[in-house]
Coordinates of N, CA and C in Angstrom, one line a residue:
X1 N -46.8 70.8 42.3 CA -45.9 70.2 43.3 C -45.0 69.2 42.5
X2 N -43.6 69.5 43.2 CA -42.8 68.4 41.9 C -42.6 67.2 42.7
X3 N -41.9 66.4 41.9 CA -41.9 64.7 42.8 C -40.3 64.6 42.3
X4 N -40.1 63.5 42.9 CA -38.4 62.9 43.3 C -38.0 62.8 41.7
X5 N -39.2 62.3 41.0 CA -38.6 61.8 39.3 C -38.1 62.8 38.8
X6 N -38.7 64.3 39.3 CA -38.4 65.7 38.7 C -37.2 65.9 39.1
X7 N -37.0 65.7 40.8 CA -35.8 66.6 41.3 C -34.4 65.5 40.5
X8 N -34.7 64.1 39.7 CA -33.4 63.2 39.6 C -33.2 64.0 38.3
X9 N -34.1 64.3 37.5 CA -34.8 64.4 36.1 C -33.9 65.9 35.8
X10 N -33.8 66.8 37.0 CA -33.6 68.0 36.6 C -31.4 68.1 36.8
X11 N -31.2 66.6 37.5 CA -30.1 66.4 38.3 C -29.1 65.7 37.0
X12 N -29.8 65.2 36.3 CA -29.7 64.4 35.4 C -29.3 65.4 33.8
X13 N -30.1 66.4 34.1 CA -30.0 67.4 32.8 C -29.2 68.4 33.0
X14 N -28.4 68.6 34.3 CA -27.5 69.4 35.3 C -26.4 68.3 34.7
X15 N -26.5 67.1 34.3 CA -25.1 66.5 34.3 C -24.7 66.2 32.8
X16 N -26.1 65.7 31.8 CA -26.1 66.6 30.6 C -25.5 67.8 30.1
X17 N -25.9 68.6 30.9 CA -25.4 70.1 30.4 C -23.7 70.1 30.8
X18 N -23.5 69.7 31.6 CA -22.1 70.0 32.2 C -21.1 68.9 31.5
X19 N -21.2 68.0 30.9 CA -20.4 67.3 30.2 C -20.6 67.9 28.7
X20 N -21.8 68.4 28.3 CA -21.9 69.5 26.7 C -20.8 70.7 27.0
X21 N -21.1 71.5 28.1 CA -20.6 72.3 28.3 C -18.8 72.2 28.3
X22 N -18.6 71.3 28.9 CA -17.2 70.8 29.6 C -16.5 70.2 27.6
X23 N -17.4 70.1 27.0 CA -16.5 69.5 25.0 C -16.3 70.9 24.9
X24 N -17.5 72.0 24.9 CA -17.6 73.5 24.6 C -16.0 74.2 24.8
X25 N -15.6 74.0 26.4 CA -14.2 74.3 26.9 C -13.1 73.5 26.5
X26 N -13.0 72.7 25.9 CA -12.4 71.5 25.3 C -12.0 72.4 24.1
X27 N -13.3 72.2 23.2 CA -12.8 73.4 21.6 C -12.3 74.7 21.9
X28 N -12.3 75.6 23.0 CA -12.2 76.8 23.0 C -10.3 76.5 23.7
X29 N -10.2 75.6 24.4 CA -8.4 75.3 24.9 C -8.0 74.9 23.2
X30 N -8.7 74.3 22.8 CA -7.7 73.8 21.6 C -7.7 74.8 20.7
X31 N -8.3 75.4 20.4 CA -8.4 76.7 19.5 C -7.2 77.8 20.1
X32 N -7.1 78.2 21.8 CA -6.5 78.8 22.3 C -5.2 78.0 22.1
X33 N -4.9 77.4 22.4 CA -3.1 76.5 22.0 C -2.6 76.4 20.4
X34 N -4.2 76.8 19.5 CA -3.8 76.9 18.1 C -3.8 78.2 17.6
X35 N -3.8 79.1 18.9 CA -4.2 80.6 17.9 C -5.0 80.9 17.1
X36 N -6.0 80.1 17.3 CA -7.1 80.3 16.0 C -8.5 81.2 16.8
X37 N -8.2 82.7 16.7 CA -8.7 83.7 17.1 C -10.3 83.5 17.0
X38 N -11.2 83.4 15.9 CA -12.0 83.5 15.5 C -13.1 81.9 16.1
X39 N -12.3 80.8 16.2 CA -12.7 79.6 16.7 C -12.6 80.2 18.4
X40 N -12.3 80.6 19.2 CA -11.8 81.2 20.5 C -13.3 82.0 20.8
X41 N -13.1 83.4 20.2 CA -14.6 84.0 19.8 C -16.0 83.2 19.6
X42 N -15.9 82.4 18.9 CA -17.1 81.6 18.4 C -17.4 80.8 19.9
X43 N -16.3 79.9 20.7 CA -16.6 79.5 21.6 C -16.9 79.6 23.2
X44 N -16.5 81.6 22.9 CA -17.3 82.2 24.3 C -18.5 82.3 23.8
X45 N -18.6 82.9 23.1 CA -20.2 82.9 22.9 C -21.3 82.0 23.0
X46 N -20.5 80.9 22.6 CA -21.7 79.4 23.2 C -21.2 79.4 24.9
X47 N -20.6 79.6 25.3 CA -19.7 79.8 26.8 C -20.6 80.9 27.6
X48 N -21.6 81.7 26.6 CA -22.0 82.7 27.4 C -23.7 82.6 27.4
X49 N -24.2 81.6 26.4 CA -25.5 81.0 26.0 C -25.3 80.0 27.3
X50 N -24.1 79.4 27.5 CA -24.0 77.9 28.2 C -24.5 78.5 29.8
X51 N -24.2 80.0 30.1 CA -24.2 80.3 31.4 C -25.7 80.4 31.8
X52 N -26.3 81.2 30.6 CA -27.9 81.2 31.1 C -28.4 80.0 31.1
X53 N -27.8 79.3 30.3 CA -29.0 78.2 30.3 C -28.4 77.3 31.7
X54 N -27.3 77.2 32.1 CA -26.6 76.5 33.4 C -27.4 77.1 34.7
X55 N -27.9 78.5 34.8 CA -28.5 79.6 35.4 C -29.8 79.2 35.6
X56 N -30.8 79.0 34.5 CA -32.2 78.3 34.1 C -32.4 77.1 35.0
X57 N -31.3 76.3 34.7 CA -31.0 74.7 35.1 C -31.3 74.8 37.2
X58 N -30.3 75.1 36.9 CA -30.1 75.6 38.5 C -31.3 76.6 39.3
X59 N -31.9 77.6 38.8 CA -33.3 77.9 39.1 C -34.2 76.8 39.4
X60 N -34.5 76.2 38.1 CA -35.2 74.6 38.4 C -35.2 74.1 39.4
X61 N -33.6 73.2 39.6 CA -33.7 72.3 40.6 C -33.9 73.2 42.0
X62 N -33.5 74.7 42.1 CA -33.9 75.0 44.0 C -35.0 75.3 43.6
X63 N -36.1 75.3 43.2 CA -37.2 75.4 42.9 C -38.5 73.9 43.3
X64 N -37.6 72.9 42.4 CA -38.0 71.7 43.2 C -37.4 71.2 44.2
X65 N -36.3 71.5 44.7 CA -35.6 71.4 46.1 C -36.8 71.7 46.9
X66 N -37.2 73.0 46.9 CA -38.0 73.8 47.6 C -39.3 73.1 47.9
X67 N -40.0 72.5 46.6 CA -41.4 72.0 47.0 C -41.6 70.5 47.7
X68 N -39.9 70.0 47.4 CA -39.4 68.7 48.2 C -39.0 68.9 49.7
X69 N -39.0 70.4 50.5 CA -39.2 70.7 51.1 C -37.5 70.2 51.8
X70 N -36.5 70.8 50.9 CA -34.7 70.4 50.6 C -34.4 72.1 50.6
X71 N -35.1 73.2 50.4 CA -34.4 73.9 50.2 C -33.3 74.3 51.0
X72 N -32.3 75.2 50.2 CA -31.0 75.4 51.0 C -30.1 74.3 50.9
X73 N -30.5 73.3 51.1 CA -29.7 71.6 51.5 C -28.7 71.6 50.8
X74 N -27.1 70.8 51.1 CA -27.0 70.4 50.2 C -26.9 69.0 49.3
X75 N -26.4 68.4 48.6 CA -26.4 67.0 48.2 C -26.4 66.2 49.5
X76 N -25.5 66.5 50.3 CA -25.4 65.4 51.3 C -26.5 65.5 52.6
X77 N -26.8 67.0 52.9 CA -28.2 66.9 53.8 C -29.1 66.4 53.1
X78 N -29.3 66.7 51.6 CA -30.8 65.4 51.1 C -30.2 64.0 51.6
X79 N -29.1 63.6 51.3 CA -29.2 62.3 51.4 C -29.2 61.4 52.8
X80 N -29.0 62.4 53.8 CA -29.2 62.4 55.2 C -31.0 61.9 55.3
X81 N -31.4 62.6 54.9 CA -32.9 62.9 54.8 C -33.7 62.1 54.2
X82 N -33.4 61.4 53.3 CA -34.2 60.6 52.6 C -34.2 59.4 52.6
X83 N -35.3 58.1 52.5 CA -35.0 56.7 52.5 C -34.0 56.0 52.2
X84 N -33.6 54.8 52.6 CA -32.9 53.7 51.4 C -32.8 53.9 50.2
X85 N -34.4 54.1 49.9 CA -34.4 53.7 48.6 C -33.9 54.5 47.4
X86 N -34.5 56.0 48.1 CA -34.2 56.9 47.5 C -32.7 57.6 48.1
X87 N -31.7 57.5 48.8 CA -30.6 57.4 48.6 C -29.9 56.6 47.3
X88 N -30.3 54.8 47.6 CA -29.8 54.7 46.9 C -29.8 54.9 45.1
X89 N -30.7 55.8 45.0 CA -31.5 56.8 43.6 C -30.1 58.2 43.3
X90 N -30.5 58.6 44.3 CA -29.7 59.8 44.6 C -27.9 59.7 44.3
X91 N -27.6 59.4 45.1 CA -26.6 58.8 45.3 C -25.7 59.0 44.0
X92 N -25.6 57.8 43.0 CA -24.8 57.9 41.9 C -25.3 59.2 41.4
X93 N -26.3 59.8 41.2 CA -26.3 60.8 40.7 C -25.7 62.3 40.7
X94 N -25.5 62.2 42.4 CA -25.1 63.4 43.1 C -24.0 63.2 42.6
X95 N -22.9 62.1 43.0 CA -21.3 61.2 42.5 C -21.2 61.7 41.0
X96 N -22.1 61.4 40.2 CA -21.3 61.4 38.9 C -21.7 63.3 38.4
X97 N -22.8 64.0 39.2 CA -22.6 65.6 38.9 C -21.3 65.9 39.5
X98 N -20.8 65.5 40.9 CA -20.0 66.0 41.1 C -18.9 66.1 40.5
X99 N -18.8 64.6 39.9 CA -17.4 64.5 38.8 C -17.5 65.2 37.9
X100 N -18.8 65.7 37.3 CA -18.8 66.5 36.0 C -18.6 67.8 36.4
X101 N -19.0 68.6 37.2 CA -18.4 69.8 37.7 C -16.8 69.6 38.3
X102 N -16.2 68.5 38.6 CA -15.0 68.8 38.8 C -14.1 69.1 37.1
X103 N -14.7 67.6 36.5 CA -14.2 67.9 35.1 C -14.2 69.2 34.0
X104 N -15.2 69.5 34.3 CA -15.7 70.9 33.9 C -14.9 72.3 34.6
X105 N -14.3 72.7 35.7 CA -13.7 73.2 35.9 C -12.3 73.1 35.8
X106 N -12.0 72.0 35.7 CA -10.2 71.1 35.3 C -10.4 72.1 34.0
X107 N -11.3 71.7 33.0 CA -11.1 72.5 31.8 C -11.4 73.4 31.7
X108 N -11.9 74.2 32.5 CA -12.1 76.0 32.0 C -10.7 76.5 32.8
X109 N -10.5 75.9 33.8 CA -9.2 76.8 34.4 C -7.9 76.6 32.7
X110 N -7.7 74.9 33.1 CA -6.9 74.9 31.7 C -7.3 76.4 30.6
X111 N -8.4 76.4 30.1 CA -9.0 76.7 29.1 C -8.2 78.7 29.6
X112 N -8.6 78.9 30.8 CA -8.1 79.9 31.1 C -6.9 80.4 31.6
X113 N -6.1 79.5 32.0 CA -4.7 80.0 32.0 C -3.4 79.8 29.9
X114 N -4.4 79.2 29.6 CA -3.9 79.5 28.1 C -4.3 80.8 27.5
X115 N -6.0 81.2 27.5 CA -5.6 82.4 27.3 C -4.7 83.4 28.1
X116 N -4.5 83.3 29.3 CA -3.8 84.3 29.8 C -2.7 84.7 29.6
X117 N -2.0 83.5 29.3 CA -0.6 83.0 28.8 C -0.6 83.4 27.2
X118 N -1.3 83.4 26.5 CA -1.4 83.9 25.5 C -1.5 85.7 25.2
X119 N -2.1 86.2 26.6 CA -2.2 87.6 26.1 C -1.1 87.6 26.5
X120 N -0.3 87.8 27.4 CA 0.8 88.1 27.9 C 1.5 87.9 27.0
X121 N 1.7 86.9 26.2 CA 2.3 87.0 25.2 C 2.5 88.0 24.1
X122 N 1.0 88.3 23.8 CA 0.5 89.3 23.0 C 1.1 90.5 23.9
X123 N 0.8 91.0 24.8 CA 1.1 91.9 25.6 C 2.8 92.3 25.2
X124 N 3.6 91.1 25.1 CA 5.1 91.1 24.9 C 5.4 91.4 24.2
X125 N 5.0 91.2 23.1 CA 5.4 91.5 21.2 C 4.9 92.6 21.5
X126 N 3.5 93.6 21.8 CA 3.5 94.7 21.7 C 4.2 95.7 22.3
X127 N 4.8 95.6 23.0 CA 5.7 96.3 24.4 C 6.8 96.5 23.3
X128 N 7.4 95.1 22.7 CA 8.5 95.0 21.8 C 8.4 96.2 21.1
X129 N 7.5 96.0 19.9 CA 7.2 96.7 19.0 C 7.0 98.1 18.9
X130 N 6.4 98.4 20.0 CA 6.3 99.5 20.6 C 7.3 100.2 20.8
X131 N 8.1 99.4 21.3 CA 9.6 100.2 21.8 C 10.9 100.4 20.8
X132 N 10.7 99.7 19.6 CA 11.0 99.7 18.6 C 10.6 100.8 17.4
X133 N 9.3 101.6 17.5 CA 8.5 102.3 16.8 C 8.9 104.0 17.9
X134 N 9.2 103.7 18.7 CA 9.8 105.3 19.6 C 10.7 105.0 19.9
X135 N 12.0 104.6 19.3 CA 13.2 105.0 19.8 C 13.7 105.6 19.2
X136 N 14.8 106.7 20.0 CA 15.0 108.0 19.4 C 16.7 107.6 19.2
X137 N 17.4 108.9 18.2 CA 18.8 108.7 18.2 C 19.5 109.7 18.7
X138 N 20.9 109.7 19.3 CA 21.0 110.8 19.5 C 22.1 111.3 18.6
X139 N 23.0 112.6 19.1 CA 23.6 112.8 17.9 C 24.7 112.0 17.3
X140 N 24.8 110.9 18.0 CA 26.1 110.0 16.9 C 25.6 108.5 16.6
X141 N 24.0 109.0 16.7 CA 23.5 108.1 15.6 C 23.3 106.4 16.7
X142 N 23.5 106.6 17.8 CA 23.1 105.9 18.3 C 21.4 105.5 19.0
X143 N 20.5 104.7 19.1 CA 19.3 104.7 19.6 C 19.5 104.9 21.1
X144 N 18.7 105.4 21.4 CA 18.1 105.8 23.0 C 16.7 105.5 23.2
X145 N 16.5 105.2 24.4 CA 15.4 104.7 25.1 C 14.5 106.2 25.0
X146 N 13.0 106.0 24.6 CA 12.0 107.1 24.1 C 11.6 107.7 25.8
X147 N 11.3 108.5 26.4 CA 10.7 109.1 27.2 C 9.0 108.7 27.6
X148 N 8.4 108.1 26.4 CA 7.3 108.0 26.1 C 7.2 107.2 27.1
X149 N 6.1 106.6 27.7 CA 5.4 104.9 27.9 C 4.9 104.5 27.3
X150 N 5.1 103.5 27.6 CA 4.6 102.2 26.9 C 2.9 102.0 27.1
X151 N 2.0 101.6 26.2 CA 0.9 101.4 26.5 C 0.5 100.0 26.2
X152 N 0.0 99.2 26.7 CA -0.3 97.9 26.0 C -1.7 98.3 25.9
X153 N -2.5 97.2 25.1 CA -3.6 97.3 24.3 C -4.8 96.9 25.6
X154 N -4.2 96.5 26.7 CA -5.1 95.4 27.5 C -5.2 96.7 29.1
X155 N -4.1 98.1 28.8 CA -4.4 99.2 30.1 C -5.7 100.4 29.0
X156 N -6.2 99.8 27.9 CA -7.4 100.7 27.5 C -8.8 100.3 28.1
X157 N -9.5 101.2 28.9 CA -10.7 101.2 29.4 C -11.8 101.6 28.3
X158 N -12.8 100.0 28.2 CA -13.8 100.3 27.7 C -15.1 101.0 28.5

């Protein structure tokens, strides 16, 4: 059976993780605004460790939700529910997770509309390039637009 120290304890490691997590998205935007491909790479991959173990985290706490007899709830029906005392326990802590998942998403969207903005980019030079590598002449030596389409790298199914 868990007790209140667990459910703060596991609430606490929920806000831990999400401000680690939230530097994680931090290096992976700055890498993405520097083109530094390989730093980008290196920081989904902790991005994708960060998910199970955020997964784990969250297992936990509805698990001790549950033997607290919270399950389902959310932050604000516990805090409906429970003493003075332990409101006033609860409380900052629920406040400052919530700020860290707000912060934490401010920087993955950032984090994600740079890459996007980036392929697209990518996407452009290749189109370019592309269209520059099949243009045809005709006979007085002027270029014409190729017949062909265009493929970008990002309409190939893996």
């Amino acid at each position: 059976m868990h007790s209140l120290d667990d459910f703060k304890a596991v609430v606490g490691d929920l806000i831990t993780f999400l401000e680690d997590f939230d530097k994680t998205e931090r290096e992976k935007l700055d890498a993405v605004q520097r083109n530094l491909v390989t730093f980008v790479e290196e920081a989904m991959k902790k991005e994708q460790a960060g998910i199970l173990r955020l997964r784990g985290l969250d297992k936990k706490r509805e698990s001790i939700q549950k033997d607290l007899g919270w399950e389902g709830m959310s932050f604000q029906q516990i805090l409906s529910q429970v003493n003075d005392v332990e409101r006033a326990q609860l409380k900052p802590l629920f406040d400052k997770l919530s700020n860290s998942v707000r912060q934490f998403n401010d920087t993955k969207d950032s984090a994600q509309k740079a890459l996007e903005i980036n392929l697209h980019h990518i996407n452009t030079l290749l189109a370019k390039k592309s269209a520059e590598e099949n243009n045809a002449y005709n006979s007085k030596g002027n270029a014409q637009e190729s017949k062909k389409t265009t493929r970008h790298f990002t309409d190939t199914k893996i």
